[in-house]
mmCIF file of C-alpha atoms in Angstrom:
data_model
loop_
_atom_site.group_PDB
_atom_site.id
_atom_site.type_symbol
_atom_site.label_atom_id
_atom_site.label_comp_id
_atom_site.label_asym_id
_atom_site.label_seq_id
_atom_site.Cartn_x
_atom_site.Cartn_y
_atom_site.Cartn_z
ATOM 1 C CA UNK A 1 165.148 81.986 -29.848
ATOM 2 C CA UNK A 2 166.190 82.879 -26.887
ATOM 3 C CA UNK A 3 162.973 81.944 -25.138
ATOM 4 C CA UNK A 4 163.376 78.854 -27.185
ATOM 5 C CA UNK A 5 166.397 77.811 -25.526
ATOM 6 C CA UNK A 6 166.039 79.203 -22.189
ATOM 7 C CA UNK A 7 162.975 76.913 -22.120
ATOM 8 C CA UNK A 8 165.388 73.778 -23.072
ATOM 9 C CA UNK A 9 168.241 74.935 -20.210
ATOM 10 C CA UNK A 10 166.394 74.611 -16.966
ATOM 11 C CA UNK A 11 169.228 75.599 -15.117
ATOM 12 C CA UNK A 12 171.152 78.049 -18.105
ATOM 13 C CA UNK A 13 170.704 81.312 -15.885
ATOM 14 C CA UNK A 14 171.393 79.545 -12.626
ATOM 15 C CA UNK A 15 174.012 76.687 -13.383
ATOM 16 C CA UNK A 16 174.960 76.929 -9.511
ATOM 17 C CA UNK A 17 172.142 76.863 -7.777
ATOM 18 C CA UNK A 18 170.648 73.660 -6.385
ATOM 19 C CA UNK A 19 167.595 73.977 -8.878
ATOM 20 C CA UNK A 20 166.596 71.003 -10.906
ATOM 21 C CA UNK A 21 163.459 70.099 -12.716
ATOM 22 C CA UNK A 22 161.893 68.627 -10.004
ATOM 23 C CA UNK A 23 162.415 67.620 -6.805
ATOM 24 C CA UNK A 24 165.069 64.597 -6.319
ATOM 25 C CA UNK A 25 164.100 62.296 -3.697
ATOM 26 C CA UNK A 26 167.285 62.535 -1.396
ATOM 27 C CA UNK A 27 167.246 58.483 -0.331
ATOM 28 C CA UNK A 28 168.041 57.818 -4.293
ATOM 29 C CA UNK A 29 170.131 60.718 -5.272
ATOM 30 C CA UNK A 30 173.272 59.604 -5.885
ATOM 31 C CA UNK A 31 176.503 61.255 -3.661
ATOM 32 C CA UNK A 32 177.496 64.314 -4.076
ATOM 33 C CA UNK A 33 180.543 65.967 -3.174
ATOM 34 C CA UNK A 34 180.881 69.522 -0.819
ATOM 35 C CA UNK A 35 180.106 71.670 -3.922
ATOM 36 C CA UNK A 36 177.508 69.847 -5.558
ATOM 37 C CA UNK A 37 178.851 67.827 -8.254
ATOM 38 C CA UNK A 38 178.644 64.376 -8.678
ATOM 39 C CA UNK A 39 179.584 60.999 -11.532
ATOM 40 C CA UNK A 40 176.666 60.365 -13.043
ATOM 41 C CA UNK A 41 175.557 56.719 -12.900
ATOM 42 C CA UNK A 42 172.958 55.103 -14.668
ATOM 43 C CA UNK A 43 168.974 55.177 -13.454
ATOM 44 C CA UNK A 44 167.196 53.175 -16.077
ATOM 45 C CA UNK A 45 167.220 49.182 -14.937
ATOM 46 C CA UNK A 46 163.358 48.405 -15.752
ATOM 47 C CA UNK A 47 160.473 49.382 -18.050
ATOM 48 C CA UNK A 48 159.011 51.551 -15.526
ATOM 49 C CA UNK A 49 162.322 53.325 -15.100
ATOM 50 C CA UNK A 50 161.781 53.561 -18.937
ATOM 51 C CA UNK A 51 158.252 55.228 -18.801
ATOM 52 C CA UNK A 52 160.267 57.211 -15.770
ATOM 53 C CA UNK A 53 162.166 58.736 -17.274
ATOM 54 C CA UNK A 54 160.265 59.489 -20.707
ATOM 55 C CA UNK A 55 157.584 61.537 -18.424
ATOM 56 C CA UNK A 56 160.948 63.495 -17.233
ATOM 57 C CA UNK A 57 161.697 66.843 -17.227
ATOM 58 C CA UNK A 58 164.916 65.805 -17.567
ATOM 59 C CA UNK A 59 163.619 64.108 -21.082
ATOM 60 C CA UNK A 60 161.780 66.481 -22.046
ATOM 61 C CA UNK A 61 164.407 68.952 -21.569
ATOM 62 C CA UNK A 62 167.166 66.552 -23.734
ATOM 63 C CA UNK A 63 164.390 66.667 -26.448
ATOM 64 C CA UNK A 64 163.879 70.056 -26.870
ATOM 65 C CA UNK A 65 167.460 70.718 -27.013
ATOM 66 C CA UNK A 66 167.597 67.847 -29.749
ATOM 67 C CA UNK A 67 164.908 69.879 -30.984
ATOM 68 C CA UNK A 68 166.167 73.551 -30.961
ATOM 69 C CA UNK A 69 169.890 71.980 -32.633
ATOM 70 C CA UNK A 70 167.350 70.173 -35.409
ATOM 71 C CA UNK A 71 165.812 73.801 -35.922
ATOM 72 C CA UNK A 72 168.800 75.922 -35.825
ATOM 73 C CA UNK A 73 170.162 74.068 -38.953
ATOM 74 C CA UNK A 74 167.572 74.312 -41.555
ATOM 75 C CA UNK A 75 168.395 75.608 -44.337
ATOM 76 C CA UNK A 76 171.989 76.451 -43.829
ATOM 77 C CA UNK A 77 175.218 74.475 -44.986
ATOM 78 C CA UNK A 78 178.523 73.447 -43.435
ATOM 79 C CA UNK A 79 180.520 75.910 -44.865
ATOM 80 C CA UNK A 80 177.926 78.510 -43.811
ATOM 81 C CA UNK A 81 179.937 78.029 -40.434
ATOM 82 C CA UNK A 82 183.241 79.289 -41.966
ATOM 83 C CA UNK A 83 183.349 82.518 -40.379
ATOM 84 C CA UNK A 84 184.566 82.750 -36.494
ATOM 85 C CA UNK A 85 182.341 81.240 -34.147
ATOM 86 C CA UNK A 86 182.781 81.718 -30.418
ATOM 87 C CA UNK A 87 185.644 80.251 -28.271
ATOM 88 C CA UNK A 88 183.975 77.469 -26.369
ATOM 89 C CA UNK A 89 182.790 76.186 -30.228
ATOM 90 C CA UNK A 90 186.013 75.932 -31.145
ATOM 91 C CA UNK A 91 187.109 74.227 -28.038
ATOM 92 C CA UNK A 92 185.567 71.331 -28.515
ATOM 93 C CA UNK A 93 186.069 71.382 -32.054
ATOM 94 C CA UNK A 94 189.915 71.458 -31.101
ATOM 95 C CA UNK A 95 189.202 68.495 -28.324
ATOM 96 C CA UNK A 96 187.488 66.190 -31.161
ATOM 97 C CA UNK A 97 190.698 66.923 -33.479
ATOM 98 C CA UNK A 98 192.978 66.002 -30.641
ATOM 99 C CA UNK A 99 190.758 62.498 -30.522
ATOM 100 C CA UNK A 100 191.224 62.292 -34.137
ATOM 101 C CA UNK A 101 194.910 62.549 -34.520
ATOM 102 C CA UNK A 102 195.145 59.639 -31.530
ATOM 103 C CA UNK A 103 193.952 56.843 -34.386
ATOM 104 C CA UNK A 104 197.599 57.813 -36.511
ATOM 105 C CA UNK A 105 199.146 57.072 -33.548
ATOM 106 C CA UNK A 106 197.145 54.326 -32.615
ATOM 107 C CA UNK A 107 196.881 51.561 -35.512
ATOM 108 C CA UNK A 108 194.993 48.910 -36.002
ATOM 109 C CA UNK A 109 196.836 45.816 -34.864
ATOM 110 C CA UNK A 110 196.966 42.090 -37.183
ATOM 111 C CA UNK A 111 194.258 40.237 -35.773
ATOM 112 C CA UNK A 112 191.947 36.994 -36.785
ATOM 113 C CA UNK A 113 188.717 38.890 -36.329
ATOM 114 C CA UNK A 114 187.518 40.810 -39.253
ATOM 115 C CA UNK A 115 185.762 43.322 -36.983
ATOM 116 C CA UNK A 116 186.081 44.569 -33.499
ATOM 117 C CA UNK A 117 189.992 45.645 -33.963
ATOM 118 C CA UNK A 118 191.544 45.157 -30.083
ATOM 119 C CA UNK A 119 193.524 48.663 -30.855
ATOM 120 C CA UNK A 120 190.533 50.339 -30.226
ATOM 121 C CA UNK A 121 190.924 49.921 -26.428
ATOM 122 C CA UNK A 122 193.970 51.273 -26.610
ATOM 123 C CA UNK A 123 192.940 54.482 -28.069
ATOM 124 C CA UNK A 124 189.793 54.468 -25.499
ATOM 125 C CA UNK A 125 191.935 53.825 -22.938
ATOM 126 C CA UNK A 126 194.198 56.639 -23.479
ATOM 127 C CA UNK A 127 190.732 58.565 -23.716
ATOM 128 C CA UNK A 128 190.202 58.009 -20.170
ATOM 129 C CA UNK A 129 193.335 58.610 -19.018
ATOM 130 C CA UNK A 130 193.226 62.081 -20.203
ATOM 131 C CA UNK A 131 189.883 62.537 -20.628
ATOM 132 C CA UNK A 132 189.783 65.252 -17.388
ATOM 133 C CA UNK A 133 192.445 67.324 -18.976
ATOM 134 C CA UNK A 134 190.324 67.820 -21.449
ATOM 135 C CA UNK A 135 187.162 68.449 -20.345
ATOM 136 C CA UNK A 136 188.487 71.476 -18.170
ATOM 137 C CA UNK A 137 189.527 74.232 -20.660
ATOM 138 C CA UNK A 138 185.821 73.731 -21.453
ATOM 139 C CA UNK A 139 185.071 75.492 -18.351
ATOM 140 C CA UNK A 140 185.129 78.354 -16.317
ATOM 141 C CA UNK A 141 187.363 78.337 -13.422
ATOM 142 C CA UNK A 142 185.050 77.960 -10.721
ATOM 143 C CA UNK A 143 183.771 75.165 -12.788
ATOM 144 C CA UNK A 144 186.535 72.888 -12.675
ATOM 145 C CA UNK A 145 185.071 70.326 -10.479
ATOM 146 C CA UNK A 146 182.251 69.770 -13.015
ATOM 147 C CA UNK A 147 184.510 68.157 -15.118
ATOM 148 C CA UNK A 148 184.217 65.168 -12.997
ATOM 149 C CA UNK A 149 180.154 65.121 -14.151
ATOM 150 C CA UNK A 150 181.065 65.755 -17.911
ATOM 151 C CA UNK A 151 183.453 63.155 -18.692
ATOM 152 C CA UNK A 152 181.768 60.120 -18.295
ATOM 153 C CA UNK A 153 179.254 61.803 -20.753
ATOM 154 C CA UNK A 154 182.532 62.014 -22.743
ATOM 155 C CA UNK A 155 184.272 58.950 -22.433
ATOM 156 C CA UNK A 156 180.892 56.743 -23.702
ATOM 157 C CA UNK A 157 180.515 59.107 -26.531
ATOM 158 C CA UNK A 158 182.505 56.901 -28.891
ATOM 159 C CA UNK A 159 181.625 53.627 -28.640
ATOM 160 C CA UNK A 160 182.510 50.514 -25.530
ATOM 161 C CA UNK A 161 186.369 49.272 -25.440
ATOM 162 C CA UNK A 162 185.102 46.094 -24.136
ATOM 163 C CA UNK A 163 182.524 45.081 -26.677
ATOM 164 C CA UNK A 164 184.215 47.113 -29.145
ATOM 165 C CA UNK A 165 181.164 48.654 -30.659
ATOM 166 C CA UNK A 166 179.213 51.688 -31.163
ATOM 167 C CA UNK A 167 175.429 52.796 -31.512
ATOM 168 C CA UNK A 168 173.154 55.127 -31.221
ATOM 169 C CA UNK A 169 173.220 54.986 -27.208
ATOM 170 C CA UNK A 170 176.955 56.250 -27.384
ATOM 171 C CA UNK A 171 175.677 59.232 -30.017
ATOM 172 C CA UNK A 172 173.139 60.397 -27.594
ATOM 173 C CA UNK A 173 175.841 60.372 -24.927
ATOM 174 C CA UNK A 174 177.371 63.124 -26.879
ATOM 175 C CA UNK A 175 174.459 64.916 -27.431
ATOM 176 C CA UNK A 176 174.132 64.816 -23.347
ATOM 177 C CA UNK A 177 177.438 65.689 -23.050
ATOM 178 C CA UNK A 178 176.641 69.038 -24.970
ATOM 179 C CA UNK A 179 173.870 69.636 -23.359
ATOM 180 C CA UNK A 180 175.563 69.656 -20.065
ATOM 181 C CA UNK A 181 177.935 71.821 -21.315
ATOM 182 C CA UNK A 182 175.307 74.420 -22.277
ATOM 183 C CA UNK A 183 173.883 73.885 -19.011
ATOM 184 C CA UNK A 184 176.320 75.194 -17.490
ATOM 185 C CA UNK A 185 176.459 78.460 -19.823
ATOM 186 C CA UNK A 186 179.623 78.061 -21.638
ATOM 187 C CA UNK A 187 177.814 77.021 -24.715
ATOM 188 C CA UNK A 188 174.180 79.659 -25.892
ATOM 189 C CA UNK A 189 172.083 80.078 -27.989
ATOM 190 C CA UNK A 190 173.934 81.895 -30.426
ATOM 191 C CA UNK A 191 175.743 79.045 -30.413
ATOM 192 C CA UNK A 192 172.782 76.719 -31.564
ATOM 193 C CA UNK A 193 173.853 76.096 -35.764
ATOM 194 C CA UNK A 194 177.263 75.776 -34.872
ATOM 195 C CA UNK A 195 177.112 73.195 -32.259
ATOM 196 C CA UNK A 196 175.038 71.060 -35.134
ATOM 197 C CA UNK A 197 177.438 72.323 -38.071
ATOM 198 C CA UNK A 198 180.769 72.651 -36.095
ATOM 199 C CA UNK A 199 180.711 70.311 -33.219
ATOM 200 C CA UNK A 200 178.220 67.122 -34.394
ATOM 201 C CA UNK A 201 180.035 67.309 -38.257
ATOM 202 C CA UNK A 202 183.572 67.128 -36.536
ATOM 203 C CA UNK A 203 181.920 64.151 -34.461
ATOM 204 C CA UNK A 204 180.563 62.346 -36.746
ATOM 205 C CA UNK A 205 184.241 62.663 -38.707
ATOM 206 C CA UNK A 206 185.749 61.250 -35.784
ATOM 207 C CA UNK A 207 183.609 58.999 -35.836
ATOM 208 C CA UNK A 208 183.383 57.715 -39.496
ATOM 209 C CA UNK A 209 187.072 57.407 -38.944
ATOM 210 C CA UNK A 210 186.681 54.972 -35.383
ATOM 211 C CA UNK A 211 184.212 53.083 -37.104
ATOM 212 C CA UNK A 212 186.269 52.110 -40.691
ATOM 213 C CA UNK A 213 189.625 52.134 -38.743
ATOM 214 C CA UNK A 214 189.015 49.928 -35.791
ATOM 215 C CA UNK A 215 185.933 48.131 -37.550
ATOM 216 C CA UNK A 216 183.472 49.172 -34.399
ATOM 217 C CA UNK A 217 181.002 46.121 -34.351
ATOM 218 C CA UNK A 218 177.418 47.917 -34.877
ATOM 219 C CA UNK A 219 175.406 48.067 -31.180
ATOM 220 C CA UNK A 220 172.088 46.924 -31.245
ATOM 221 C CA UNK A 221 171.536 47.885 -35.268
ATOM 222 C CA UNK A 222 168.270 46.843 -36.807
ATOM 223 C CA UNK A 223 170.410 45.287 -40.479
ATOM 224 C CA UNK A 224 168.563 46.451 -43.308
ATOM 225 C CA UNK A 225 165.124 47.522 -41.340
ATOM 226 C CA UNK A 226 167.535 50.916 -39.693
ATOM 227 C CA UNK A 227 168.879 54.084 -40.882
ATOM 228 C CA UNK A 228 172.431 52.874 -40.997
ATOM 229 C CA UNK A 229 174.374 50.846 -38.910
ATOM 230 C CA UNK A 230 175.507 53.463 -36.131
ATOM 231 C CA UNK A 231 173.800 56.581 -36.624
ATOM 232 C CA UNK A 232 170.310 58.442 -36.358
ATOM 233 C CA UNK A 233 170.938 62.357 -35.279
ATOM 234 C CA UNK A 234 173.040 63.430 -38.443
ATOM 235 C CA UNK A 235 169.868 62.091 -41.105
ATOM 236 C CA UNK A 236 167.661 64.295 -38.372
ATOM 237 C CA UNK A 237 169.948 67.157 -38.201
ATOM 238 C CA UNK A 238 171.101 66.396 -42.440
ATOM 239 C CA UNK A 239 167.073 66.337 -43.304
ATOM 240 C CA UNK A 240 166.639 69.819 -41.181
ATOM 241 C CA UNK A 241 169.969 71.752 -43.475
ATOM 242 C CA UNK A 242 167.900 70.402 -46.573
ATOM 243 C CA UNK A 243 164.162 71.849 -45.534
ATOM 244 C CA UNK A 244 163.065 73.507 -48.601
ATOM 245 C CA UNK A 245 166.482 73.592 -50.659
ATOM 246 C CA UNK A 246 165.391 74.496 -53.814
ATOM 247 C CA UNK A 247 167.158 71.850 -56.307
ATOM 248 C CA UNK A 248 168.297 69.032 -53.673
ATOM 249 C CA UNK A 249 165.316 66.529 -52.763
ATOM 250 C CA UNK A 250 164.836 63.163 -50.976
ATOM 251 C CA UNK A 251 165.185 61.417 -53.930
ATOM 252 C CA UNK A 252 168.462 63.092 -55.018
ATOM 253 C CA UNK A 253 169.872 60.016 -52.878
ATOM 254 C CA UNK A 254 169.712 58.107 -56.065
ATOM 255 C CA UNK A 255 171.836 60.421 -58.076
ATOM 256 C CA UNK A 256 175.583 59.064 -56.819
ATOM 257 C CA UNK A 257 177.373 62.111 -58.125
ATOM 258 C CA UNK A 258 175.371 64.727 -56.485
ATOM 259 C CA UNK A 259 175.660 63.013 -53.174
ATOM 260 C CA UNK A 260 179.223 62.711 -53.474
ATOM 261 C CA UNK A 261 179.528 66.389 -54.691
ATOM 262 C CA UNK A 262 177.505 67.553 -51.988
ATOM 263 C CA UNK A 263 177.962 65.604 -49.242
ATOM 264 C CA UNK A 264 180.822 68.173 -47.367
ATOM 265 C CA UNK A 265 178.280 70.611 -47.168
ATOM 266 C CA UNK A 266 174.998 68.182 -45.974
ATOM 267 C CA UNK A 267 175.526 65.855 -43.159
ATOM 268 C CA UNK A 268 172.217 63.075 -44.900
ATOM 269 C CA UNK A 269 173.930 62.941 -48.331
ATOM 270 C CA UNK A 270 177.581 62.528 -46.274
ATOM 271 C CA UNK A 271 175.430 59.616 -44.259
ATOM 272 C CA UNK A 272 173.820 58.286 -47.870
ATOM 273 C CA UNK A 273 177.084 58.176 -49.195
ATOM 274 C CA UNK A 274 178.941 56.570 -46.277
ATOM 275 C CA UNK A 275 176.190 53.803 -46.283
ATOM 276 C CA UNK A 276 176.897 53.091 -50.430
ATOM 277 C CA UNK A 277 180.598 53.611 -50.070
ATOM 278 C CA UNK A 278 180.446 50.610 -47.405
ATOM 279 C CA UNK A 279 177.450 48.388 -49.065
ATOM 280 C CA UNK A 280 178.834 47.623 -52.284
ATOM 281 C CA UNK A 281 177.193 44.892 -54.241
ATOM 282 C CA UNK A 282 173.303 45.282 -54.065
ATOM 283 C CA UNK A 283 170.939 47.927 -55.014
ATOM 284 C CA UNK A 284 170.633 50.953 -52.500
ATOM 285 C CA UNK A 285 166.931 49.243 -52.305
ATOM 286 C CA UNK A 286 168.302 46.657 -50.365
ATOM 287 C CA UNK A 287 171.091 47.623 -48.720
ATOM 288 C CA UNK A 288 168.816 50.001 -47.165
ATOM 289 C CA UNK A 289 165.054 49.734 -47.614
ATOM 290 C CA UNK A 290 163.810 52.083 -44.879
ATOM 291 C CA UNK A 291 166.259 54.975 -46.604
ATOM 292 C CA UNK A 292 164.913 53.925 -50.211
ATOM 293 C CA UNK A 293 161.744 54.560 -49.072
ATOM 294 C CA UNK A 294 161.874 57.726 -47.523
ATOM 295 C CA UNK A 295 163.308 58.723 -50.797
ATOM 296 C CA UNK A 296 160.031 58.836 -52.034
ATOM 297 C CA UNK A 297 158.819 61.264 -49.625
ATOM 298 C CA UNK A 298 157.582 64.764 -51.316
ATOM 299 C CA UNK A 299 159.726 66.868 -49.153
ATOM 300 C CA UNK A 300 162.288 67.294 -46.651
ATOM 301 C CA UNK A 301 159.757 68.798 -43.948
ATOM 302 C CA UNK A 302 158.230 65.173 -44.098
ATOM 303 C CA UNK A 303 161.466 63.771 -43.644
ATOM 304 C CA UNK A 304 162.790 66.029 -40.954
ATOM 305 C CA UNK A 305 159.424 65.380 -38.980
ATOM 306 C CA UNK A 306 159.592 61.423 -39.261
ATOM 307 C CA UNK A 307 163.000 61.546 -38.179
ATOM 308 C CA UNK A 308 162.128 63.452 -34.721
ATOM 309 C CA UNK A 309 159.549 60.981 -34.189
ATOM 310 C CA UNK A 310 162.097 57.796 -35.441
ATOM 311 C CA UNK A 311 164.600 59.038 -32.640
ATOM 312 C CA UNK A 312 162.142 59.358 -29.706
ATOM 313 C CA UNK A 313 160.791 55.936 -31.160
ATOM 314 C CA UNK A 314 163.680 54.139 -31.504
ATOM 315 C CA UNK A 315 166.512 55.714 -29.231
ATOM 316 C CA UNK A 316 165.031 57.351 -26.754
ATOM 317 C CA UNK A 317 162.073 54.697 -26.122
ATOM 318 C CA UNK A 318 163.697 51.625 -26.022
ATOM 319 C CA UNK A 319 165.029 50.287 -23.176
ATOM 320 C CA UNK A 320 168.239 48.558 -24.490
ATOM 321 C CA UNK A 321 169.568 51.969 -25.391
ATOM 322 C CA UNK A 322 168.650 53.910 -22.818
ATOM 323 C CA UNK A 323 169.335 51.573 -20.373
ATOM 324 C CA UNK A 324 173.098 53.280 -20.311
ATOM 325 C CA UNK A 325 172.275 56.848 -20.242
ATOM 326 C CA UNK A 326 173.927 58.467 -17.094
ATOM 327 C CA UNK A 327 172.098 61.356 -14.235
ATOM 328 C CA UNK A 328 173.884 63.186 -11.954
ATOM 329 C CA UNK A 329 173.245 66.999 -11.283
ATOM 330 C CA UNK A 330 173.232 68.697 -14.597
ATOM 331 C CA UNK A 331 170.658 65.910 -15.598
ATOM 332 C CA UNK A 332 168.983 64.341 -12.753
ATOM 333 C CA UNK A 333 167.054 61.442 -12.154
ATOM 334 C CA UNK A 334 163.771 62.241 -10.219
ATOM 335 C CA UNK A 335 161.855 58.586 -9.793
ATOM 336 C CA UNK A 336 162.831 55.789 -7.150
ATOM 337 C CA UNK A 337 165.145 53.851 -9.606
ATOM 338 C CA UNK A 338 164.959 49.787 -9.229
ATOM 339 C CA UNK A 339 167.694 49.587 -7.244
ATOM 340 C CA UNK A 340 166.850 45.526 -6.170
ATOM 341 C CA UNK A 341 167.965 44.874 -10.227
ATOM 342 C CA UNK A 342 171.269 46.530 -10.181
ATOM 343 C CA UNK A 343 173.914 44.323 -10.148
ATOM 344 C CA UNK A 344 171.747 41.612 -12.254
ATOM 345 C CA UNK A 345 170.914 45.117 -14.516
ATOM 346 C CA UNK A 346 175.018 45.722 -15.193
ATOM 347 C CA UNK A 347 175.120 41.872 -15.651
ATOM 348 C CA UNK A 348 172.731 42.028 -18.578
ATOM 349 C CA UNK A 349 173.700 42.672 -22.175
ATOM 350 C CA UNK A 350 173.828 46.764 -22.998
ATOM 351 C CA UNK A 351 172.458 48.609 -25.572
ATOM 352 C CA UNK A 352 175.768 47.935 -27.541
ATOM 353 C CA UNK A 353 174.796 43.979 -27.694
ATOM 354 C CA UNK A 354 173.607 42.588 -30.814
ATOM 355 C CA UNK A 355 170.478 41.079 -31.689
ATOM 356 C CA UNK A 356 170.045 37.938 -30.249
ATOM 357 C CA UNK A 357 168.900 36.578 -33.903
ATOM 358 C CA UNK A 358 170.660 36.970 -36.669
ATOM 359 C CA UNK A 359 167.104 37.629 -38.434
ATOM 360 C CA UNK A 360 166.251 40.530 -37.360
ATOM 361 C CA UNK A 361 162.225 41.461 -37.880
ATOM 362 C CA UNK A 362 161.339 45.321 -39.112
ATOM 363 C CA UNK A 363 161.145 47.853 -36.008
ATOM 364 C CA UNK A 364 158.085 49.276 -35.193
ATOM 365 C CA UNK A 365 159.295 52.811 -36.269
ATOM 366 C CA UNK A 366 156.841 55.833 -36.249
ATOM 367 C CA UNK A 367 154.525 56.300 -39.979
ATOM 368 C CA UNK A 368 157.338 58.703 -42.108
ATOM 369 C CA UNK A 369 154.764 59.996 -44.448
ATOM 370 C CA UNK A 370 151.441 60.482 -40.826
ATOM 371 C CA UNK A 371 150.324 64.193 -41.298
ATOM 372 C CA UNK A 372 151.823 66.511 -38.707
ATOM 373 C CA UNK A 373 150.270 69.545 -37.561
ATOM 374 C CA UNK A 374 154.044 70.615 -36.634
ATOM 375 C CA UNK A 375 155.425 69.773 -39.629
ATOM 376 C CA UNK A 376 159.052 71.772 -39.641
ATOM 377 C CA UNK A 377 159.562 69.913 -36.137
ATOM 378 C CA UNK A 378 159.796 73.542 -34.440
ATOM 379 C CA UNK A 379 159.253 74.759 -31.412
ATOM 380 C CA UNK A 380 157.025 76.926 -30.953
ATOM 381 C CA UNK A 381 156.961 79.752 -27.810
ATOM 382 C CA UNK A 382 153.814 79.075 -26.815
ATOM 383 C CA UNK A 383 154.498 75.565 -26.000
ATOM 384 C CA UNK A 384 156.995 76.900 -23.439
#
C-alpha cells in the first residue's frame, strides 16, 4: 500500500524540492515566489492542451490518487471511521464543518428565480475572504506560504458564485485540493480510507446542503443521461464500499426502505436516496435511466470498474469540464498552453455552463458491462 501511495505522489517524500513530474518549460511556467510557490492558473484552452494534459504525469498521478482512494474504500462503511483519525483528517473535516455552519448565518433570500439563489454569492464571498486563514492550519509552520497554491483549489471546490452552479469540475477540484495536501505530506497512505469515508463523506454532506439551500444550478448536466445532476465520484467511491457485500446488490437501489436505512453508511445509496428525494413524480427508470441500467449489473465490481472508466471519459476527458483545472507547482503544467487563446477562452462558456440545447443527447460513456482485465480498478504494484 505504501508503494502504491508513493507512486501516486511524485513529490510526497520531498515536497520542498524543485522536482516536478516532468520538465516544465520555463517560458510558460507561471511566476513563482522566492520560496517557490505560485497562485495556480488555467492551462487548458484547446483540444490540443487537453490531449497534452491527458498524457501528462500530472494527470496520471491524479488518476492514481483517485484509484488509490477508490481501492482504500472497498468493503468499508462510513461508520468504520468512527475510531480516532489523524490530526490532519480532523482538521479538514473541521474546515468543512465550519463552511456548513455559515449556511445558517447566510440564509437564502427571496427572489423571483427558482434556481440560483443569490445568497450563495455572499456565502462564497466569505469563503474568499477567509480562505487563507482556513488553509493555513492544514500546513506545517514551514509550509504556510504554500497556502497561495492551495486556496484557489479550495475556492473552486463548491461551485461558481457568478453562475451559482456546481458540477463535476468543482468536485474534481476538491479532490485536487486533497491531492495537493497529500503531496505536502500532510496526508499519508494510512489516511486513504479516512480521506474517502471522513473527508469526502463530509464534503458530500456540505454540498447537499449548499445545493438544496441555494438551489445551485447543475453545471453542464447531461440531464437524465447522467448519474445525477451534480456528482460522479461518490458513485465511484460508493460502489467500492459495496464490493463483495453479502446482501446489498446493485438492484437494491430499487428498495426504498433499504436505501433509506443504509444510506448513512454508503455513499452510493446516499446518492440514490438524494436523487429520489429530488426527482419525484416519475419512476426511477425514467428520472435516472443510466442508474437504472447500472442496477441490472451482476455485481459491484462491474459497477466500480465502469464508474472509473466513466469518470475518465466524462470528466477528465471533456474540455468543457476540465478547461478550468488549475496548475501550479504541486500540479505542474509541462506543455506549452495555447496562450494566444487565453483572452477568448476566458470569455467562453465554462464547465459550469448548461448545454445550449434543452434536448441533451445521451453521452458517449464507456460500456459499464464490458469485461475488464482488472475489474476491481485496483493498481498493481508491478504497474508502478
